Amino acid sequence: MKSQGFDAGSISGNVQIEAQSYTPDSLMGAPVVDEKILSNAFVNLIYRNQGVEIGFRYENYLNPILGFDARLKGQGVPYRYITYREDKFEITGGDFYEQFGSGLILRAYQEVALGIDNAIDGFRFKLRPVDGVEFTGLIGQNRVFWAKGEGIIRGGNLNIELNDLFPELMPENYRFTLGGSVVSKYQPDRDIFLKMPENVLAYSARAGVISNDFAIDAEYAYKYNDPNATNRQKYNIGQGLIVKSSFYGDGIGVALNAHWIDNMDMRSDRNARAQELFLNFIPPLTKQHAYALTSLYPLATQFNNEAGIQLEVTYQIPRGSAIGGKYGTMLTFNYSDVFTIDTNNIDEFTYNSKFLGIGNKRYFRDINLEISRKWSNKFKTDATLLNIIYDRDVMENEGAPLYGSVFQNVIVMDAQYMFDNGHSLRGEFQHSWSVQDSAIIEPENMNGNWAHLLVEYTIAPSWYFTVYDQFNYGNDDPDRRIHYINGSIAYLTGTTRLQVGFGKQRGGIICVGGICRAVPASNGVFLSLTSTF
Amino acid sequence: MNKINFIFAFFIAFAIIGCDIVEPPYRKGGDITPVDTTKKKVLLEDFTGFRCGNCPEATHVAEMIANQYPGRVIVIALHAGPLAVPTPIRRYDFRTQETNELATFYGLIATPYGLVNRRQYVGQNLLAPTAWGGYVQEQLNVDADLKMYLETDFNESTREISLQVQLEYLRQGNVNHNLAVYILEDSVVQYQQDDRQPAIHISDYVHNHVMRGSFTGTWGLPVSDVAVSAGSKLTVPFKYTISSERDWRPSKLSLVAFVHDNTTKEVIQVEQIKLFKE
């Protein structure tokens, strides 16, 4: 297919539909759903030809699955763009995602699992005038459900790869990078009581070095006065520092990350709250736990007030050693510790904050150890031990004293056996002990001890049969000691995955990358279909 | 390298233009705004819940706005959403069929949020408390399309409320105008979580302008099946008997009547009257 010297180009995309039926259950906390069935679906389509890329996404929420914002209700094409690319130059008109540096002052992103999409609708250009230098400029507005936020975002970003820019001056074994960003948002001042800055500026600077056995990078950000709904209209400046480092040796890897953030919840609308209109993103200093009971009490970054550190050490016990066994054993140790920063109020509008000062209140601590061992070609096991301190008031009630802190210990045993015919059997046993340091006044569907048993049978490469029972046998309220029994069948073929399940799912908090949403319990059938093409 | 210098210059220029620094005092010296009766009154609806710790602060914001424009802003507390659901310990249910219908219609998933004349601003109906004041002020500057006059009477022995709503159209009205009448109660003493306090559980919190019910259902009744011409006056009478099952105290009740466009749901005019003259 040729026309005017162009070839036909290529088409790619992906599609997803998730649906859930709801049977109310007042004891479990599964609410009445008038529609009985709720569903989220989208299809992405990208057409590429030479330097041109055209893409759009159709979305359909009729009506949004519980836990997603009800304002997503509807259908349409909220995302569409045209990009033109050359070696040294790129322009995009329409919707785009973007991240400056570590995302401390700008990250436009999408998280399908949470219903978050703060894509910028506007104009962006990227310029690469010489090797090793990339400049990005953009202007636009964030998506908020089916509309655009009021704030206008202007941003500029510079990345410099020193080794490419000055190849003759740089040592061979080290790669140095420098970068800087500015972001300014404009929103008219309509406040009838307070003077609002209509233009709010933030800037950041960063530097990094990478070699064969270590990598370090750091970013500092500064934001001018930005009174908004999330910081209770404080006129303080904002500051943030993120440091990431990793070291590699023989069979050992160490990652050490830390951040200190003060008043850095940035939105393109000063009235935005919850998960609306984020301008930036700060990843949580925690391991992303995958097991059901290890993620009961997840950390969400407190963008306006947090100082934390995370250390992760992975060590491969050498193969053939007495402890390592024939196939080797992998140890992963993780330690996260997150505190308030050191502040005190001056008045209604300002507070004192000591840069890098650490407060005396611990939000969250997570110490965990994972031991993975392959015993033979057919048998492998995974054991996890976890100890968590979780300040429920900070994580779930903006710090006001409602719940106190939760202290949790978890043990997980996961074993998988592969049969000769491509079948395999996997079993999980998990147990969680948890206590809360304040009285539980209201009966609730999640506290005390849990046991979890899961069995999964796989017929490679296509079929997965899973059944589990999550039992909150230690709930404070005897009536709420509920078995959440759930079964599902998944079928994979090529790039298509279809899953159908049935049963009860506990309510709780689901986090992806440190952003969380509360999900009510549900009881019913769920269906999920994903495919890429 | 000139290109790089150019880029740095761009950054510096950007930084200079893109920033406003506000110096204290941060408060605007807002005198109480004089009343202009040729303009609209404004309905400010505050979605709230007794387990919502941030809601008392939002209620305070609504009251500050109402005080700023005396007699021009009518506030209703709509108890709805997940934090208005009674619990095994705290069983008092403030929710009504109307508040639940409004919450569903506007996609409420959390509180506090508010509606200002039920209009959309920047694509959103649900507004954060920090945004209420500006939009209320904007609406207060819109010319009134109609005036409303309310008269009420209460028969204590039969518990029957009579209400006369008189509409005076200043401009031609649309066919799709609906008139709704809501019942509010003040000074309801019940539990409220208040996260501003050192001890957040307030057992004797005073709940004001609580939505209790309606004469007309959530969306009201059609005003007229023909377009109302400018200058015409209509009188709509209502009778409503308070059921003996209700714990409402008549001396604390008031009635809010409003006309809205039944397509956009936007409030065109609103008026409030107390059941008992003070």
Coordinates of N, CA, C and O in Angstrom, one line a residue, chain A residues 260-337:
Chain A
W260 N 13.6 13.8 51.8 CA 13.1 14.8 52.8 C 12.2 15.7 52.0 O 12.6 16.4 51.1
I261 N 10.9 15.8 52.4 CA 10.0 16.6 51.6 C 9.1 17.4 52.5 O 8.6 16.9 53.5
D262 N 9.0 18.7 52.2 CA 8.3 19.7 53.0 C 7.4 20.5 52.0 O 7.9 21.1 51.1
N263 N 6.1 20.4 52.2 CA 5.1 21.2 51.4 C 5.4 21.0 49.9 O 5.4 22.0 49.2
M264 N 5.4 19.8 49.5 CA 5.7 19.5 48.0 C 4.5 18.8 47.4 O 4.7 18.2 46.3
D265 N 3.3 18.9 48.0 CA 2.1 18.4 47.3 C 1.8 19.5 46.2 O 1.2 20.5 46.5
M266 N 2.1 19.2 45.0 CA 1.9 20.1 43.9 C 0.7 19.7 43.0 O 0.7 18.6 42.5
R267 N -0.2 20.6 42.8 CA -1.4 20.3 42.0 C -1.5 21.5 41.0 O -1.1 22.6 41.3
S268 N -2.2 21.3 39.9 CA -2.3 22.4 39.0 C -3.5 23.2 39.3 O -3.8 24.3 38.7
D269 N -4.3 22.8 40.3 CA -5.4 23.6 40.8 C -5.3 23.7 42.4 O -5.2 22.6 43.0
R270 N -5.2 24.9 42.9 CA -5.0 25.0 44.4 C -6.1 24.4 45.2 O -5.9 24.2 46.4
N271 N -7.2 24.1 44.6 CA -8.3 23.5 45.4 C -8.4 22.0 45.2 O -9.3 21.4 45.8
A272 N -7.5 21.4 44.5 CA -7.6 20.0 44.2 C -7.2 19.2 45.5 O -6.3 19.6 46.2
R273 N -7.8 18.1 45.7 CA -7.5 17.2 46.8 C -7.5 15.8 46.3 O -7.6 15.6 45.1
A274 N -7.4 14.9 47.3 CA -7.5 13.4 47.0 C -6.5 13.1 45.8 O -5.4 13.5 45.9
Q275 N -7.0 12.5 44.8 CA -6.1 12.1 43.7 C -6.3 12.9 42.4 O -6.2 12.4 41.3
E276 N -6.7 14.2 42.6 CA -7.0 15.0 41.4 C -5.8 15.9 41.1 O -5.2 16.5 42.0
L277 N -5.6 16.0 39.8 CA -4.7 17.1 39.3 C -3.3 17.2 39.9 O -2.8 18.2 40.1
F278 N -2.7 16.0 40.2 CA -1.3 16.0 40.6 C -0.4 16.6 39.5 O -0.6 16.3 38.4
L279 N 0.5 17.4 40.0 CA 1.5 17.9 39.1 C 2.8 17.1 39.2 O 3.6 17.0 38.3
N280 N 3.0 16.5 40.4 CA 4.3 15.8 40.6 C 4.0 14.5 41.3 O 2.9 14.1 41.5
F281 N 5.1 13.8 41.5 CA 5.0 12.4 42.1 C 6.3 12.1 42.9 O 7.4 12.4 42.4
I282 N 6.1 11.6 44.1 CA 7.3 11.2 44.9 C 7.1 9.8 45.3 O 6.1 9.4 46.1
P283 N 7.9 8.9 44.8 CA 7.7 7.4 45.1 C 7.9 7.1 46.6 O 8.7 7.8 47.3
P284 N 7.1 6.1 47.1 CA 7.2 5.8 48.5 C 8.5 5.0 48.8 O 9.0 4.3 47.9
L285 N 9.1 5.2 50.0 CA 10.3 4.5 50.3 C 9.9 3.2 51.0 O 10.1 2.9 52.1
T286 N 9.4 2.3 50.1 CA 9.0 1.0 50.7 C 9.1 0.0 49.6 O 9.0 0.3 48.4
K287 N 9.2 -1.3 50.0 CA 9.2 -2.4 49.0 C 7.8 -2.5 48.5 O 6.8 -2.4 49.3
Q288 N 7.6 -2.8 47.3 CA 6.2 -3.0 46.8 C 5.8 -4.5 47.0 O 6.2 -5.4 46.3
H289 N 5.1 -4.6 48.1 CA 4.8 -6.0 48.5 C 3.7 -6.6 47.6 O 2.7 -6.0 47.3
A290 N 3.9 -7.9 47.3 CA 3.0 -8.5 46.3 C 2.0 -9.5 47.0 O 0.9 -9.7 46.5
Y291 N 2.4 -10.0 48.2 CA 1.5 -10.9 48.8 C 0.3 -10.2 49.5 O 0.5 -9.1 50.0
A292 N -0.8 -10.9 49.6 CA -2.1 -10.3 50.1 C -1.9 -9.7 51.5 O -2.3 -8.6 51.7
L293 N -1.4 -10.5 52.4 CA -1.3 -10.0 53.8 C -0.2 -9.1 54.1 O -0.1 -8.4 55.1
T294 N 0.8 -9.0 53.1 CA 1.9 -8.1 53.3 C 1.6 -6.7 52.9 O 2.3 -5.7 53.2
S295 N 0.4 -6.6 52.2 CA 0.0 -5.3 51.7 C -1.2 -4.8 52.4 O -1.9 -3.9 51.9
L296 N -1.5 -5.3 53.6 CA -2.7 -4.8 54.3 C -2.5 -3.4 54.8 O -3.4 -2.6 54.8
Y297 N -1.2 -3.0 55.1 CA -0.9 -1.7 55.6 C 0.1 -1.0 54.8 O 1.3 -0.9 55.2
P298 N -0.3 -0.5 53.6 CA 0.7 0.1 52.7 C 1.1 1.5 53.0 O 0.3 2.3 53.5
L299 N 2.3 1.9 52.7 CA 2.8 3.2 52.9 C 2.4 4.1 51.7 O 2.5 3.7 50.5
A300 N 1.8 5.2 52.0 CA 1.6 6.3 50.9 C 2.4 7.5 51.3 O 2.4 7.9 52.4
T301 N 3.2 8.0 50.3 CA 4.0 9.1 50.6 C 3.2 10.3 51.1 O 2.2 10.6 50.5
Q302 N 3.7 11.0 52.1 CA 3.0 12.2 52.6 C 3.8 13.4 51.9 O 4.8 13.8 52.4
F303 N 3.2 13.9 50.8 CA 3.9 14.9 50.0 C 4.2 16.2 50.7 O 5.1 16.9 50.3
N304 N 3.5 16.5 51.8 CA 3.7 17.7 52.4 C 4.6 17.6 53.7 O 5.0 18.7 54.3
N305 N 5.0 16.4 54.1 CA 5.7 16.3 55.3 C 6.2 14.9 55.5 O 5.5 14.0 56.0
E306 N 7.4 14.6 55.1 CA 8.0 13.3 55.2 C 9.5 13.3 55.1 O 10.1 13.9 54.2
A307 N 10.1 12.5 56.0 CA 11.5 12.2 55.9 C 11.7 10.7 56.1 O 11.2 10.2 57.0
G308 N 12.4 10.1 55.1 CA 12.4 8.7 55.2 C 13.7 8.1 54.6 O 14.4 8.8 53.8
I309 N 13.9 6.9 54.9 CA 15.1 6.2 54.3 C 14.7 4.8 54.0 O 13.8 4.2 54.7
Q310 N 15.3 4.2 53.0 CA 15.1 2.8 52.7 C 16.4 2.1 52.3 O 17.1 2.7 51.4
L311 N 16.6 1.0 52.9 CA 17.8 0.2 52.6 C 17.4 -1.2 52.1 O 16.6 -1.8 52.7
E312 N 17.9 -1.6 50.9 CA 17.6 -2.9 50.4 C 18.9 -3.6 50.1 O 19.7 -3.1 49.4
V313 N 19.1 -4.8 50.6 CA 20.3 -5.6 50.4 C 19.9 -6.9 49.8 O 19.0 -7.6 50.3
T314 N 20.4 -7.3 48.6 CA 20.1 -8.6 48.1 C 21.5 -9.4 48.0 O 22.5 -8.8 47.6
Y315 N 21.4 -10.6 48.4 CA 22.6 -11.4 48.5 C 22.4 -12.8 48.0 O 21.4 -13.4 48.4
Q316 N 23.2 -13.2 47.0 CA 23.0 -14.5 46.5 C 24.1 -15.4 47.2 O 25.3 -15.2 47.0
I317 N 23.6 -16.4 48.0 CA 24.5 -17.3 48.6 C 25.0 -18.2 47.5 O 24.3 -18.8 46.8
P318 N 26.4 -18.3 47.4 CA 26.9 -19.0 46.3 C 26.4 -20.4 46.1 O 26.2 -21.1 47.0
R319 N 26.2 -20.7 44.8 CA 25.8 -22.1 44.5 C 26.8 -23.1 44.9 O 28.0 -22.8 44.8
G320 N 26.3 -24.3 45.3 CA 27.3 -25.3 45.6 C 27.8 -25.2 47.1 O 28.4 -26.1 47.6
S321 N 27.6 -24.0 47.7 CA 28.0 -24.0 49.1 C 27.0 -24.7 50.0 O 25.9 -25.1 49.5
A322 N 27.4 -25.0 51.2 CA 26.6 -25.8 52.1 C 25.2 -25.1 52.2 O 24.1 -25.8 52.2
I323 N 25.2 -23.8 52.4 CA 23.9 -23.2 52.7 C 23.2 -22.8 51.3 O 22.0 -22.9 51.2
G324 N 24.0 -22.5 50.4 CA 23.4 -22.0 49.1 C 22.8 -23.2 48.3 O 21.9 -22.9 47.5
G325 N 23.2 -24.4 48.5 CA 22.7 -25.5 47.8 C 23.1 -25.5 46.4 O 23.9 -24.7 45.9
K326 N 22.6 -26.5 45.6 CA 23.1 -26.7 44.3 C 22.7 -25.5 43.4 O 23.4 -25.2 42.4
Y327 N 21.5 -24.9 43.6 CA 21.1 -23.9 42.7 C 21.2 -22.5 43.3 O 20.8 -21.5 42.7
G328 N 21.7 -22.4 44.5 CA 21.9 -21.0 45.1 C 20.6 -20.6 45.8 O 19.5 -21.0 45.6
T329 N 20.8 -19.7 46.8 CA 19.7 -19.2 47.6 C 19.8 -17.6 47.6 O 20.9 -17.1 47.7
M330 N 18.7 -17.0 47.4 CA 18.7 -15.5 47.3 C 18.1 -14.9 48.6 O 17.0 -15.3 49.0
L331 N 18.8 -14.0 49.2 CA 18.3 -13.3 50.4 C 18.0 -11.9 50.0 O 18.9 -11.2 49.4
T332 N 16.9 -11.4 50.4 CA 16.6 -10.0 50.2 C 16.1 -9.4 51.5 O 15.1 -9.8 52.0
F333 N 16.9 -8.4 51.9 CA 16.5 -7.7 53.2 C 16.1 -6.3 52.9 O 16.8 -5.6 52.1
N334 N 15.0 -5.8 53.5 CA 14.6 -4.5 53.2 C 14.2 -3.8 54.5 O 13.6 -4.4 55.4
Y335 N 14.7 -2.5 54.6 CA 14.4 -1.8 55.8 C 13.9 -0.4 55.4 O 14.6 0.3 54.7
S336 N 12.7 0.0 55.8 CA 12.2 1.3 55.5 C 11.8 2.0 56.8 O 11.2 1.4 57.7
D337 N 12.1 3.3 56.9 CA 11.8 4.0 58.1 C 11.4 5.4 57.7 O 12.1 6.1 57.1

